[in-house]
XYZ file of C-alpha atoms in Angstrom:
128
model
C -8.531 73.477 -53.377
C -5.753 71.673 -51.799
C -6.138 70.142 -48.512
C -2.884 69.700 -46.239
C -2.425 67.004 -43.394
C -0.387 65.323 -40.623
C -0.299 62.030 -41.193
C 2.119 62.003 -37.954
C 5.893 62.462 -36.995
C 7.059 65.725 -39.499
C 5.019 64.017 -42.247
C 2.804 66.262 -44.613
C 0.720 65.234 -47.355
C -1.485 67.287 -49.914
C -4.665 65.799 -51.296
C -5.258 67.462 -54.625
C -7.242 66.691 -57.643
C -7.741 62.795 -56.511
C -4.013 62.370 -55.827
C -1.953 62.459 -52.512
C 1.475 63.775 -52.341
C 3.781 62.752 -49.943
C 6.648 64.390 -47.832
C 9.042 63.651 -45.075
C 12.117 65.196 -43.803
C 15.838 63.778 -43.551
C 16.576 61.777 -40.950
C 18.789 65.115 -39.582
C 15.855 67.226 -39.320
C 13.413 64.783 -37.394
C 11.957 63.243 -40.339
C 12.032 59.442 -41.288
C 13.440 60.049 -44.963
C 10.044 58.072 -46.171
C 9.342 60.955 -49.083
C 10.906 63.930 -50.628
C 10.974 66.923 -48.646
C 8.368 69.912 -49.647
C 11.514 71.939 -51.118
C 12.366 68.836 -53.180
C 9.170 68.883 -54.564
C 9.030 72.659 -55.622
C 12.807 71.696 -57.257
C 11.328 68.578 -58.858
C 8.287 70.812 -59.771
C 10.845 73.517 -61.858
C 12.760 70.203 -63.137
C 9.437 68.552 -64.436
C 7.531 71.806 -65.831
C 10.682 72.438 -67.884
C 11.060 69.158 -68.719
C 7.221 69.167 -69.949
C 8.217 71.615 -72.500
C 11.099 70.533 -73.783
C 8.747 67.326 -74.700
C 6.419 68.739 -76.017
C 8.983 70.739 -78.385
C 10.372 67.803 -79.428
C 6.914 65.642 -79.913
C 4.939 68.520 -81.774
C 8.163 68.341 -84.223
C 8.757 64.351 -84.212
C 11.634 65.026 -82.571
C 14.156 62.742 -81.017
C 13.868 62.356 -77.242
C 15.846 59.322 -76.531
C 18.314 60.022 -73.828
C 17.416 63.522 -73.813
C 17.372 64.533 -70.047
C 17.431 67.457 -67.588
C 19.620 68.236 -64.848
C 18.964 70.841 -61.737
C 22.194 72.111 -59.994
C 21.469 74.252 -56.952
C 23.583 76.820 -55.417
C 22.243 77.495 -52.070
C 23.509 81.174 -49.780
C 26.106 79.550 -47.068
C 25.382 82.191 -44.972
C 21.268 82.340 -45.412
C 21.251 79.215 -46.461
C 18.636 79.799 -49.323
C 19.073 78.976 -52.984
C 20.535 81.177 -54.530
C 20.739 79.883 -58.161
C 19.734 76.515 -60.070
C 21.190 75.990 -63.014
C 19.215 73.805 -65.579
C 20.837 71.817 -68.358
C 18.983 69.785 -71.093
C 21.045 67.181 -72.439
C 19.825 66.651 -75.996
C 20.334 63.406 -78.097
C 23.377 62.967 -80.361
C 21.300 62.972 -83.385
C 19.180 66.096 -82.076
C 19.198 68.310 -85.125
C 21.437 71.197 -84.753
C 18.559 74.140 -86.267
C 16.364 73.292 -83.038
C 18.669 74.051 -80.412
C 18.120 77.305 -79.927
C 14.088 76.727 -80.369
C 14.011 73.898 -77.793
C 15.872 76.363 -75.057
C 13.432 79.330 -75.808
C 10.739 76.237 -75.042
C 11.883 74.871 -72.271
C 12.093 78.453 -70.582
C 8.354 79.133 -71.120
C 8.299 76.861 -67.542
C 4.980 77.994 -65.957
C 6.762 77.162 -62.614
C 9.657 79.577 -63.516
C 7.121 82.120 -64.555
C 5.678 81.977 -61.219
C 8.723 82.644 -59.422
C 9.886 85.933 -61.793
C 7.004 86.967 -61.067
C 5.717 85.632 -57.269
C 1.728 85.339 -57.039
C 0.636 86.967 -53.510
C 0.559 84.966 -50.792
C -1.964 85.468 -47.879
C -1.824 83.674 -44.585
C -4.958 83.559 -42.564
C -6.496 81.403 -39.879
C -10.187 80.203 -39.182
């Protein structure tokens, strides 16, 4: 379980599996910019879980992985102003060999965070 607190101003932390994660909120929406916001997080989240994989392609093969990299662009709805698209490019190493390209892409798209969003878990709100 994942407990969620108010450590005070628009702060909110989550205490899960002995760690705490932190958030604030820009400066322009009341926060103190101490943390990422919550929606940074769930981009960082889709960022790192891809990430993950493309690693693990790469170690499981002995692989290069120096320099290799990942890059989120977002497109966010100007009129709902919710994403509407993120766009995410692995940068592989010059000397990546050309036979794995394809491989590593199919890899990195087996993102367990992705897979959560094609297909959303149900959500249930409820107090006590």
């Amino acid at each position: 379980m994942m407990e969620i607190t108010f450590p005070g101003g628009v702060r909110v932390d989550a205490q899960f599996k002995g760690f705490e994660i932190t958030t604030d909120q820009p400066q322009r929406n009341g926060g103190q910019n101490t943390a990422p916001s919550p929606f940074d997080l769930f981009l960082a989240s889709l960022g790192t879980c891809a990430g993950f994989f493309a690693l693990r392609f790469c170690q499981q093969r002995e692989l290069p992985t120096s320099g290799m990299r990942l890059q989120l662009t977002c497109e966010h709805n100007t009129e709902t102003k919710r994403l509407d698209r993120v766009e995410v490019t692995l940068h592989l190493p010059d000397n990546f060999p050309q036979k794995y390209r394809s491989a590593i892409i199919r890899a990195t798209d087996q993102c367990a965070v992705k897979k959560a969003l094609l297909d959303p878990p149900e959500i249930e709100l409820i107090t006590i």
